[in-house]
C-alpha cells in the first residue's frame, strides 16, 4: 500500500513538473513574441546618396518607383530608381550656387520642382534633364517648400519671407502672391482638385486658401504649438491632416473649418511625414522621428499599429500605392560627412488596420521590414515576409529553440529528482 501511494505521489509530481514546464514554455513564447514586435526594422536597401547632409527626399507621386534627394552641401538633386537602387539622373543648376532646400515631383513624375536658399525655384523636365523654367529670386529669402498643381502646369512655393508664390510655367513671372502668415513658411500643398491650397508655418498656424477668389480671406486653423512639418489631403473626403514638430497630428474638416479629430497622442519626436491610403480608406500613416504608426478615426480614433525604425535614422517621406506603403529615411555619417538613404516597404495586408473587422491590435514588426520597392508597377508578392531569412525571423527561431530546451530541461530535472 505504501508503494502504491508512493507511485501515486511520484506520478503527481511528474504531472506537476510537466504542467510547470508547459507554463514556462508558454510564458517564453509570450516574451519572445513581445521582443520580436519591438525589434527595430531590418533593412535590405541602404545606399550612399550625397556628400554632406540631405536636405530633402521625396517619392514620385504616381508610382513611388522613383525617389528624389537634395544635397545641401553638394548642391545636387539626384533621382533614383528603386529597385534596383540605382542613380538614374543627376541634376545641378549651373547658374546657381545656392543650397537645395526642397524638391517635389509632379503627378506624372515627368517634372520636378526645386526650391533654393537664394529664394529661386527651378522646374526640370526629368526625362530630358533640361530646365523648363527658372524663377530667379522668386522669394526674398530661402524657398522652403514647393508643390505641383495636380491638374495644371502651376507650381506653388513658400519661403522664409512668409509669402506663398503661385507661378504658371507658361509665364515668366508669378501669377499670384498669398500673404497672411507671420512666420516662416514650412509647407505648401494643393488640394486633390487644385481648387484650394493649404499652407503651414513655423509657429504652428495652418491656413486654407480658396484659389477661386482673389479677395476671400484664408481660413485659419489653430491648435498646433510648433512648426507644421507635413500636410496630407484625404483623396476622397473633404478633410486633411496636419503634422507638427509639436509631436501631434490633427485632422481638419474643410466644411466647417474645425478640428474633426485630434486622436494622436504626442510622439517621441517631431512628425516627419503623413499619407492616407491611396484608395481613400480610413487609415492614416504617420512617420515620426523614429517610428511609423497606423491610425484610424472611424467610428472612433484608434491606434492600430506602432512599428519602430532602426536607431539613428530620420524618416523623410511616405507613399501609399496600391497594396504597399513605402518610406525612406536618411542618416548622416559624420565620420566621413556622407549621407545615406534607407528604403523600406510593407504590405498593407500585413497591417492589422487594413483588415476587415480590425480591432486595434498590434502586429509583429517583422511584417514591416526594410525592403527594396518594386519596379514602376510593383508586384507585392515580391516582398518577402522576412529579409533573406535573417533578422527578426532567425532571432525568433533561436529564442523559441532556447525556450523549448529550457522547458524540457526543467521537466527532466524535476522528474529525475523525484525518481
GROMACS .gro file of C-alpha atoms in nm:
model
  419
    1UNK     CA    1   0.000   0.000   0.000
    2UNK     CA    2   0.290   0.236   0.082
    3UNK     CA    3   0.438   0.155  -0.259
    4UNK     CA    4   0.110   0.233  -0.433
    5UNK     CA    5   0.079   0.566  -0.253
    6UNK     CA    6   0.444   0.641  -0.331
    7UNK     CA    7   0.393   0.572  -0.701
    8UNK     CA    8   0.079   0.783  -0.698
    9UNK     CA    9   0.265   1.070  -0.529
   10UNK     CA   10   0.553   1.042  -0.776
   11UNK     CA   11   0.314   1.047  -1.071
   12UNK     CA   12   0.152   1.361  -0.929
   13UNK     CA   13   0.492   1.530  -0.904
   14UNK     CA   14   0.573   1.433  -1.260
   15UNK     CA   15   0.241   1.575  -1.376
   16UNK     CA   16   0.301   1.889  -1.173
   17UNK     CA   17   0.651   1.930  -1.318
   18UNK     CA   18   0.515   1.884  -1.671
   19UNK     CA   19   0.247   2.149  -1.616
   20UNK     CA   20   0.508   2.389  -1.474
   21UNK     CA   21   0.733   2.327  -1.774
   22UNK     CA   22   0.444   2.383  -2.015
   23UNK     CA   23   0.356   2.708  -1.838
   24UNK     CA   24   0.718   2.822  -1.859
   25UNK     CA   25   0.724   2.743  -2.230
   26UNK     CA   26   0.403   2.942  -2.291
   27UNK     CA   27   0.541   3.237  -2.095
   28UNK     CA   28   0.860   3.217  -2.300
   29UNK     CA   29   0.657   3.229  -2.620
   30UNK     CA   30   0.481   3.544  -2.499
   31UNK     CA   31   0.810   3.710  -2.404
   32UNK     CA   32   0.972   3.618  -2.734
   33UNK     CA   33   0.670   3.749  -2.927
   34UNK     CA   34   0.690   4.080  -2.740
   35UNK     CA   35   1.063   4.105  -2.806
   36UNK     CA   36   1.008   4.030  -3.175
   37UNK     CA   37   0.742   4.301  -3.200
   38UNK     CA   38   0.978   4.559  -3.056
   39UNK     CA   39   1.279   4.464  -3.268
   40UNK     CA   40   1.387   4.755  -3.494
   41UNK     CA   41   1.304   4.715  -3.860
   42UNK     CA   42   1.553   4.529  -4.074
   43UNK     CA   43   1.697   4.686  -4.388
   44UNK     CA   44   1.787   4.534  -4.720
   45UNK     CA   45   1.843   4.856  -4.912
   46UNK     CA   46   2.075   5.132  -4.798
   47UNK     CA   47   2.288   5.344  -5.026
   48UNK     CA   48   2.518   5.642  -5.018
   49UNK     CA   49   2.334   5.937  -5.170
   50UNK     CA   50   2.519   6.266  -5.114
   51UNK     CA   51   2.832   6.425  -4.980
   52UNK     CA   52   2.723   6.616  -4.673
   53UNK     CA   53   2.370   6.629  -4.538
   54UNK     CA   54   2.047   6.560  -4.724
   55UNK     CA   55   1.801   6.848  -4.706
   56UNK     CA   56   1.500   6.671  -4.862
   57UNK     CA   57   1.377   6.341  -5.006
   58UNK     CA   58   1.052   6.280  -5.195
   59UNK     CA   59   0.897   5.979  -5.366
   60UNK     CA   60   0.733   6.008  -5.706
   61UNK     CA   61   0.361   6.073  -5.679
   62UNK     CA   62   0.238   5.836  -5.950
   63UNK     CA   63   0.405   5.505  -5.867
   64UNK     CA   64   0.658   5.584  -5.597
   65UNK     CA   65   0.916   5.393  -5.802
   66UNK     CA   66   1.144   5.697  -5.817
   67UNK     CA   67   1.298   5.896  -5.534
   68UNK     CA   68   1.443   6.247  -5.550
   69UNK     CA   69   1.700   6.359  -5.295
   70UNK     CA   70   1.851   6.703  -5.248
   71UNK     CA   71   2.201   6.754  -5.113
   72UNK     CA   72   2.254   7.064  -4.904
   73UNK     CA   73   2.631   7.087  -4.933
   74UNK     CA   74   2.692   6.931  -5.276
   75UNK     CA   75   2.403   7.137  -5.423
   76UNK     CA   76   2.286   6.843  -5.635
   77UNK     CA   77   1.950   6.681  -5.697
   78UNK     CA   78   1.962   6.308  -5.758
   79UNK     CA   79   1.679   6.090  -5.888
   80UNK     CA   80   1.696   5.722  -5.802
   81UNK     CA   81   1.508   5.424  -5.939
   82UNK     CA   82   1.400   5.169  -5.679
   83UNK     CA   83   1.472   4.887  -5.718
   84UNK     CA   84   1.730   4.825  -5.823
   85UNK     CA   85   1.858   5.117  -5.623
   86UNK     CA   86   2.049   5.299  -5.892
   87UNK     CA   87   2.125   5.660  -5.971
   88UNK     CA   88   1.912   5.747  -6.271
   89UNK     CA   89   1.956   6.123  -6.311
   90UNK     CA   90   2.173   6.390  -6.152
   91UNK     CA   91   2.055   6.750  -6.180
   92UNK     CA   92   2.257   7.057  -6.097
   93UNK     CA   93   2.169   7.420  -6.166
   94UNK     CA   94   2.488   7.553  -6.321
   95UNK     CA   95   2.363   7.911  -6.287
   96UNK     CA   96   2.305   7.892  -5.915
   97UNK     CA   97   2.541   7.834  -5.625
   98UNK     CA   98   2.255   7.815  -5.376
   99UNK     CA   99   2.172   7.526  -5.149
  100UNK     CA  100   1.892   7.284  -5.238
  101UNK     CA  101   1.613   7.331  -4.983
  102UNK     CA  102   1.316   7.129  -5.115
  103UNK     CA  103   1.202   6.914  -5.409
  104UNK     CA  104   0.872   6.775  -5.537
  105UNK     CA  105   0.759   6.564  -5.834
  106UNK     CA  106   0.453   6.646  -6.041
  107UNK     CA  107   0.171   6.390  -6.051
  108UNK     CA  108   0.305   6.231  -6.370
  109UNK     CA  109   0.664   6.202  -6.241
  110UNK     CA  110   0.784   6.378  -6.558
  111UNK     CA  111   0.875   6.711  -6.396
  112UNK     CA  112   1.047   6.814  -6.076
  113UNK     CA  113   1.046   7.150  -5.899
  114UNK     CA  114   1.323   7.253  -5.662
  115UNK     CA  115   1.349   7.542  -5.419
  116UNK     CA  116   1.683   7.701  -5.330
  117UNK     CA  117   1.830   7.905  -5.047
  118UNK     CA  118   1.855   8.201  -5.281
  119UNK     CA  119   1.474   8.217  -5.298
  120UNK     CA  120   1.461   8.094  -5.657
  121UNK     CA  121   1.274   7.793  -5.793
  122UNK     CA  122   1.368   7.573  -6.088
  123UNK     CA  123   1.148   7.330  -6.279
  124UNK     CA  124   1.315   7.037  -6.456
  125UNK     CA  125   1.195   6.804  -6.729
  126UNK     CA  126   1.300   6.472  -6.581
  127UNK     CA  127   1.323   6.256  -6.900
  128UNK     CA  128   1.529   6.517  -7.090
  129UNK     CA  129   1.713   6.650  -6.782
  130UNK     CA  130   1.653   7.001  -6.914
  131UNK     CA  131   1.544   7.310  -6.724
  132UNK     CA  132   1.188   7.410  -6.816
  133UNK     CA  133   1.157   7.727  -6.618
  134UNK     CA  134   1.359   7.927  -6.367
  135UNK     CA  135   1.204   8.186  -6.139
  136UNK     CA  136   1.512   8.374  -6.014
  137UNK     CA  137   1.475   8.548  -5.679
  138UNK     CA  138   1.123   8.416  -5.663
  139UNK     CA  139   1.130   8.498  -5.291
  140UNK     CA  140   1.324   8.744  -5.080
  141UNK     CA  141   1.461   8.460  -4.867
  142UNK     CA  142   1.505   8.082  -4.868
  143UNK     CA  143   1.242   7.882  -5.058
  144UNK     CA  144   1.149   7.618  -4.802
  145UNK     CA  145   0.860   7.426  -4.962
  146UNK     CA  146   0.718   7.359  -5.311
  147UNK     CA  147   0.428   7.174  -5.468
  148UNK     CA  148   0.280   7.099  -5.812
  149UNK     CA  149  -0.080   7.163  -5.909
  150UNK     CA  150  -0.247   6.823  -5.968
  151UNK     CA  151  -0.415   6.922  -6.296
  152UNK     CA  152  -0.229   7.221  -6.441
  153UNK     CA  153   0.123   7.347  -6.517
  154UNK     CA  154   0.131   7.551  -6.199
  155UNK     CA  155   0.369   7.540  -5.903
  156UNK     CA  156   0.343   7.691  -5.556
  157UNK     CA  157   0.631   7.778  -5.327
  158UNK     CA  158   0.666   7.901  -4.970
  159UNK     CA  159   0.953   8.089  -4.814
  160UNK     CA  160   1.114   8.226  -4.502
  161UNK     CA  161   0.979   8.563  -4.622
  162UNK     CA  162   0.632   8.434  -4.509
  163UNK     CA  163   0.480   8.453  -4.859
  164UNK     CA  164   0.343   8.192  -5.100
  165UNK     CA  165   0.407   8.238  -5.470
  166UNK     CA  166   0.192   8.069  -5.734
  167UNK     CA  167   0.353   8.053  -6.078
  168UNK     CA  168   0.237   7.932  -6.418
  169UNK     CA  169   0.513   7.751  -6.606
  170UNK     CA  170   0.391   7.912  -6.928
  171UNK     CA  171   0.470   8.256  -6.788
  172UNK     CA  172   0.794   8.406  -6.667
  173UNK     CA  173   0.654   8.579  -6.359
  174UNK     CA  174   0.443   8.459  -6.063
  175UNK     CA  175   0.073   8.496  -6.124
  176UNK     CA  176  -0.024   8.537  -5.760
  177UNK     CA  177   0.121   8.607  -5.416
  178UNK     CA  178  -0.050   8.489  -5.096
  179UNK     CA  179   0.026   8.691  -4.785
  180UNK     CA  180  -0.103   8.644  -4.434
  181UNK     CA  181   0.141   8.429  -4.241
  182UNK     CA  182   0.351   8.593  -3.972
  183UNK     CA  183   0.615   8.322  -3.951
  184UNK     CA  184   0.840   8.130  -4.191
  185UNK     CA  185   0.653   7.900  -4.431
  186UNK     CA  186   0.730   7.532  -4.383
  187UNK     CA  187   0.474   7.350  -4.600
  188UNK     CA  188   0.254   7.421  -4.902
  189UNK     CA  189   0.008   7.172  -5.052
  190UNK     CA  190  -0.255   7.183  -5.328
  191UNK     CA  191  -0.587   7.008  -5.267
  192UNK     CA  192  -0.658   6.700  -5.486
  193UNK     CA  193  -0.873   6.905  -5.727
  194UNK     CA  194  -0.638   7.203  -5.723
  195UNK     CA  195  -0.905   7.450  -5.613
  196UNK     CA  196  -0.750   7.513  -5.272
  197UNK     CA  197  -0.410   7.528  -5.115
  198UNK     CA  198  -0.305   7.463  -4.756
  199UNK     CA  199  -0.003   7.631  -4.602
  200UNK     CA  200   0.168   7.589  -4.266
  201UNK     CA  201   0.429   7.795  -4.089
  202UNK     CA  202   0.692   7.766  -3.819
  203UNK     CA  203   0.461   7.890  -3.544
  204UNK     CA  204   0.209   7.609  -3.600
  205UNK     CA  205  -0.055   7.808  -3.789
  206UNK     CA  206  -0.235   7.633  -4.079
  207UNK     CA  207  -0.422   7.834  -4.344
  208UNK     CA  208  -0.663   7.719  -4.616
  209UNK     CA  209  -0.677   7.939  -4.928
  210UNK     CA  210  -0.958   7.933  -5.184
  211UNK     CA  211  -0.786   7.989  -5.520
  212UNK     CA  212  -1.112   8.067  -5.697
  213UNK     CA  213  -1.126   8.403  -5.520
  214UNK     CA  214  -0.867   8.679  -5.502
  215UNK     CA  215  -1.046   8.867  -5.225
  216UNK     CA  216  -1.161   8.597  -4.985
  217UNK     CA  217  -0.953   8.576  -4.669
  218UNK     CA  218  -0.795   8.239  -4.588
  219UNK     CA  219  -0.941   8.016  -4.320
  220UNK     CA  220  -0.711   7.972  -4.022
  221UNK     CA  221  -0.669   7.651  -3.825
  222UNK     CA  222  -0.516   7.682  -3.479
  223UNK     CA  223  -0.414   7.403  -3.248
  224UNK     CA  224  -0.051   7.318  -3.312
  225UNK     CA  225   0.218   7.477  -3.096
  226UNK     CA  226   0.522   7.426  -3.317
  227UNK     CA  227   0.622   7.420  -3.685
  228UNK     CA  228   0.396   7.242  -3.934
  229UNK     CA  229   0.601   6.966  -4.096
  230UNK     CA  230   0.354   6.776  -4.315
  231UNK     CA  231   0.011   6.807  -4.479
  232UNK     CA  232  -0.190   6.522  -4.634
  233UNK     CA  233  -0.528   6.552  -4.807
  234UNK     CA  234  -0.770   6.262  -4.797
  235UNK     CA  235  -0.819   6.153  -5.161
  236UNK     CA  236  -1.198   6.128  -5.136
  237UNK     CA  237  -1.322   6.307  -4.825
  238UNK     CA  238  -1.324   6.682  -4.765
  239UNK     CA  239  -1.059   6.699  -4.494
  240UNK     CA  240  -0.683   6.699  -4.446
  241UNK     CA  241  -0.431   6.601  -4.179
  242UNK     CA  242  -0.150   6.815  -4.045
  243UNK     CA  243   0.161   6.700  -3.864
  244UNK     CA  244   0.379   6.920  -3.649
  245UNK     CA  245   0.708   6.944  -3.467
  246UNK     CA  246   0.497   6.956  -3.150
  247UNK     CA  247   0.471   6.577  -3.199
  248UNK     CA  248   0.098   6.572  -3.276
  249UNK     CA  249  -0.130   6.517  -3.576
  250UNK     CA  250  -0.471   6.676  -3.627
  251UNK     CA  251  -0.743   6.609  -3.886
  252UNK     CA  252  -0.929   6.917  -4.008
  253UNK     CA  253  -1.276   6.935  -4.165
  254UNK     CA  254  -1.286   7.174  -4.462
  255UNK     CA  255  -1.666   7.203  -4.449
  256UNK     CA  256  -1.694   7.362  -4.106
  257UNK     CA  257  -1.327   7.456  -4.064
  258UNK     CA  258  -1.286   7.275  -3.735
  259UNK     CA  259  -1.065   7.001  -3.599
  260UNK     CA  260  -1.254   6.684  -3.684
  261UNK     CA  261  -1.027   6.454  -3.485
  262UNK     CA  262  -0.719   6.503  -3.276
  263UNK     CA  263  -0.666   6.139  -3.186
  264UNK     CA  264  -0.293   6.120  -3.187
  265UNK     CA  265  -0.107   6.124  -2.859
  266UNK     CA  266   0.230   6.301  -2.864
  267UNK     CA  267   0.503   6.105  -3.040
  268UNK     CA  268   0.860   6.067  -2.922
  269UNK     CA  269   0.975   6.321  -3.179
  270UNK     CA  270   0.854   6.560  -3.450
  271UNK     CA  271   0.612   6.433  -3.714
  272UNK     CA  272   0.808   6.385  -4.035
  273UNK     CA  273   0.554   6.262  -4.293
  274UNK     CA  274   0.186   6.172  -4.339
  275UNK     CA  275  -0.013   5.985  -4.602
  276UNK     CA  276  -0.359   5.840  -4.644
  277UNK     CA  277  -0.441   5.517  -4.823
  278UNK     CA  278  -0.447   5.570  -5.199
  279UNK     CA  279  -0.798   5.423  -5.230
  280UNK     CA  280  -0.937   5.663  -4.972
  281UNK     CA  281  -0.960   5.426  -4.678
  282UNK     CA  282  -0.996   5.519  -4.315
  283UNK     CA  283  -0.634   5.480  -4.214
  284UNK     CA  284  -0.361   5.738  -4.179
  285UNK     CA  285   0.008   5.650  -4.182
  286UNK     CA  286   0.221   5.873  -3.959
  287UNK     CA  287   0.601   5.877  -3.961
  288UNK     CA  288   0.764   6.041  -3.663
  289UNK     CA  289   1.133   6.073  -3.600
  290UNK     CA  290   1.185   5.703  -3.528
  291UNK     CA  291   0.854   5.524  -3.572
  292UNK     CA  292   0.570   5.451  -3.815
  293UNK     CA  293   0.216   5.440  -3.674
  294UNK     CA  294  -0.113   5.338  -3.834
  295UNK     CA  295  -0.415   5.533  -3.709
  296UNK     CA  296  -0.785   5.503  -3.780
  297UNK     CA  297  -1.057   5.753  -3.693
  298UNK     CA  298  -1.386   5.588  -3.790
  299UNK     CA  299  -1.600   5.534  -3.596
  300UNK     CA  300  -1.362   5.641  -3.319
  301UNK     CA  301  -0.996   5.734  -3.312
  302UNK     CA  302  -0.778   5.428  -3.266
  303UNK     CA  303  -0.410   5.333  -3.285
  304UNK     CA  304  -0.373   5.010  -3.482
  305UNK     CA  305  -0.002   4.960  -3.510
  306UNK     CA  306   0.327   5.107  -3.398
  307UNK     CA  307   0.645   4.999  -3.572
  308UNK     CA  308   0.991   5.136  -3.482
  309UNK     CA  309   1.261   5.217  -3.733
  310UNK     CA  310   1.626   5.143  -3.680
  311UNK     CA  311   1.808   5.370  -3.438
  312UNK     CA  312   1.974   5.677  -3.585
  313UNK     CA  313   1.751   5.707  -3.892
  314UNK     CA  314   1.531   6.008  -3.957
  315UNK     CA  315   1.211   5.945  -4.153
  316UNK     CA  316   1.161   6.171  -4.456
  317UNK     CA  317   0.868   6.064  -4.671
  318UNK     CA  318   0.583   5.814  -4.700
  319UNK     CA  319   0.394   5.689  -5.004
  320UNK     CA  320   0.094   5.455  -5.010
  321UNK     CA  321   0.047   5.292  -5.350
  322UNK     CA  322  -0.187   5.004  -5.431
  323UNK     CA  323  -0.116   4.739  -5.166
  324UNK     CA  324   0.210   4.885  -5.034
  325UNK     CA  325   0.317   5.163  -4.804
  326UNK     CA  326   0.670   5.287  -4.868
  327UNK     CA  327   0.904   5.508  -4.680
  328UNK     CA  328   1.255   5.645  -4.676
  329UNK     CA  329   1.482   5.760  -4.401
  330UNK     CA  330   1.819   5.933  -4.404
  331UNK     CA  331   2.121   5.945  -4.180
  332UNK     CA  332   2.446   6.138  -4.184
  333UNK     CA  333   2.772   5.957  -4.118
  334UNK     CA  334   2.968   6.234  -3.950
  335UNK     CA  335   3.293   6.039  -3.960
  336UNK     CA  336   3.329   6.096  -4.336
  337UNK     CA  337   3.048   6.351  -4.391
  338UNK     CA  338   2.839   6.128  -4.617
  339UNK     CA  339   2.463   6.081  -4.614
  340UNK     CA  340   2.282   5.751  -4.664
  341UNK     CA  341   1.924   5.669  -4.760
  342UNK     CA  342   1.729   5.365  -4.645
  343UNK     CA  343   1.424   5.236  -4.829
  344UNK     CA  344   1.155   5.017  -4.677
  345UNK     CA  345   0.809   4.895  -4.760
  346UNK     CA  346   0.526   4.693  -4.611
  347UNK     CA  347   0.228   4.506  -4.745
  348UNK     CA  348  -0.090   4.677  -4.635
  349UNK     CA  349  -0.249   4.337  -4.585
  350UNK     CA  350   0.003   4.265  -4.309
  351UNK     CA  351  -0.104   4.569  -4.109
  352UNK     CA  352  -0.393   4.497  -3.874
  353UNK     CA  353  -0.557   4.829  -3.957
  354UNK     CA  354  -0.625   4.727  -4.317
  355UNK     CA  355  -0.804   4.403  -4.235
  356UNK     CA  356  -1.184   4.380  -4.213
  357UNK     CA  357  -1.300   4.391  -3.853
  358UNK     CA  358  -0.968   4.518  -3.723
  359UNK     CA  359  -0.989   4.596  -3.352
  360UNK     CA  360  -0.672   4.790  -3.298
  361UNK     CA  361  -0.437   4.507  -3.207
  362UNK     CA  362  -0.068   4.537  -3.283
  363UNK     CA  363   0.102   4.312  -3.535
  364UNK     CA  364   0.458   4.192  -3.537
  365UNK     CA  365   0.714   4.445  -3.655
  366UNK     CA  366   0.870   4.171  -3.866
  367UNK     CA  367   0.581   4.232  -4.108
  368UNK     CA  368   0.717   4.582  -4.176
  369UNK     CA  369   1.071   4.535  -4.293
  370UNK     CA  370   1.315   4.737  -4.489
  371UNK     CA  371   1.293   4.613  -4.846
  372UNK     CA  372   1.354   4.722  -5.200
  373UNK     CA  373   1.048   4.885  -5.351
  374UNK     CA  374   0.912   4.705  -5.654
  375UNK     CA  375   0.959   4.845  -6.003
  376UNK     CA  376   0.734   5.102  -6.167
  377UNK     CA  377   0.437   4.863  -6.147
  378UNK     CA  378   0.531   4.680  -5.826
  379UNK     CA  379   0.425   4.325  -5.756
  380UNK     CA  380   0.365   4.300  -5.385
  381UNK     CA  381   0.429   3.926  -5.395
  382UNK     CA  382   0.795   4.007  -5.449
  383UNK     CA  383   0.817   4.146  -5.097
  384UNK     CA  384   0.916   3.863  -4.860
  385UNK     CA  385   0.783   3.840  -4.506
  386UNK     CA  386   1.135   3.828  -4.367
  387UNK     CA  387   1.451   3.972  -4.515
  388UNK     CA  388   1.650   3.681  -4.655
  389UNK     CA  389   1.554   3.459  -4.364
  390UNK     CA  390   1.756   3.667  -4.120
  391UNK     CA  391   1.688   3.944  -3.869
  392UNK     CA  392   1.370   3.909  -3.669
  393UNK     CA  393   1.273   3.563  -3.803
  394UNK     CA  394   1.606   3.396  -3.723
  395UNK     CA  395   1.620   3.563  -3.382
  396UNK     CA  396   1.271   3.440  -3.310
  397UNK     CA  397   1.363   3.085  -3.411
  398UNK     CA  398   1.671   3.086  -3.188
  399UNK     CA  399   1.468   3.222  -2.896
  400UNK     CA  400   1.198   2.960  -2.941
  401UNK     CA  401   1.456   2.683  -2.954
  402UNK     CA  402   1.619   2.810  -2.636
  403UNK     CA  403   1.282   2.838  -2.459
  404UNK     CA  404   1.188   2.482  -2.555
  405UNK     CA  405   1.525   2.349  -2.441
  406UNK     CA  406   1.495   2.521  -2.103
  407UNK     CA  407   1.142   2.392  -2.053
  408UNK     CA  408   1.234   2.031  -2.137
  409UNK     CA  409   1.547   2.051  -1.922
  410UNK     CA  410   1.342   2.171  -1.625
  411UNK     CA  411   1.088   1.892  -1.674
  412UNK     CA  412   1.361   1.627  -1.697
  413UNK     CA  413   1.540   1.762  -1.390
  414UNK     CA  414   1.223   1.753  -1.179
  415UNK     CA  415   1.143   1.401  -1.297
  416UNK     CA  416   1.495   1.273  -1.216
  417UNK     CA  417   1.494   1.436  -0.875
  418UNK     CA  418   1.169   1.265  -0.789
  419UNK     CA  419   1.290   0.928  -0.907
   0.00000   0.00000   0.00000
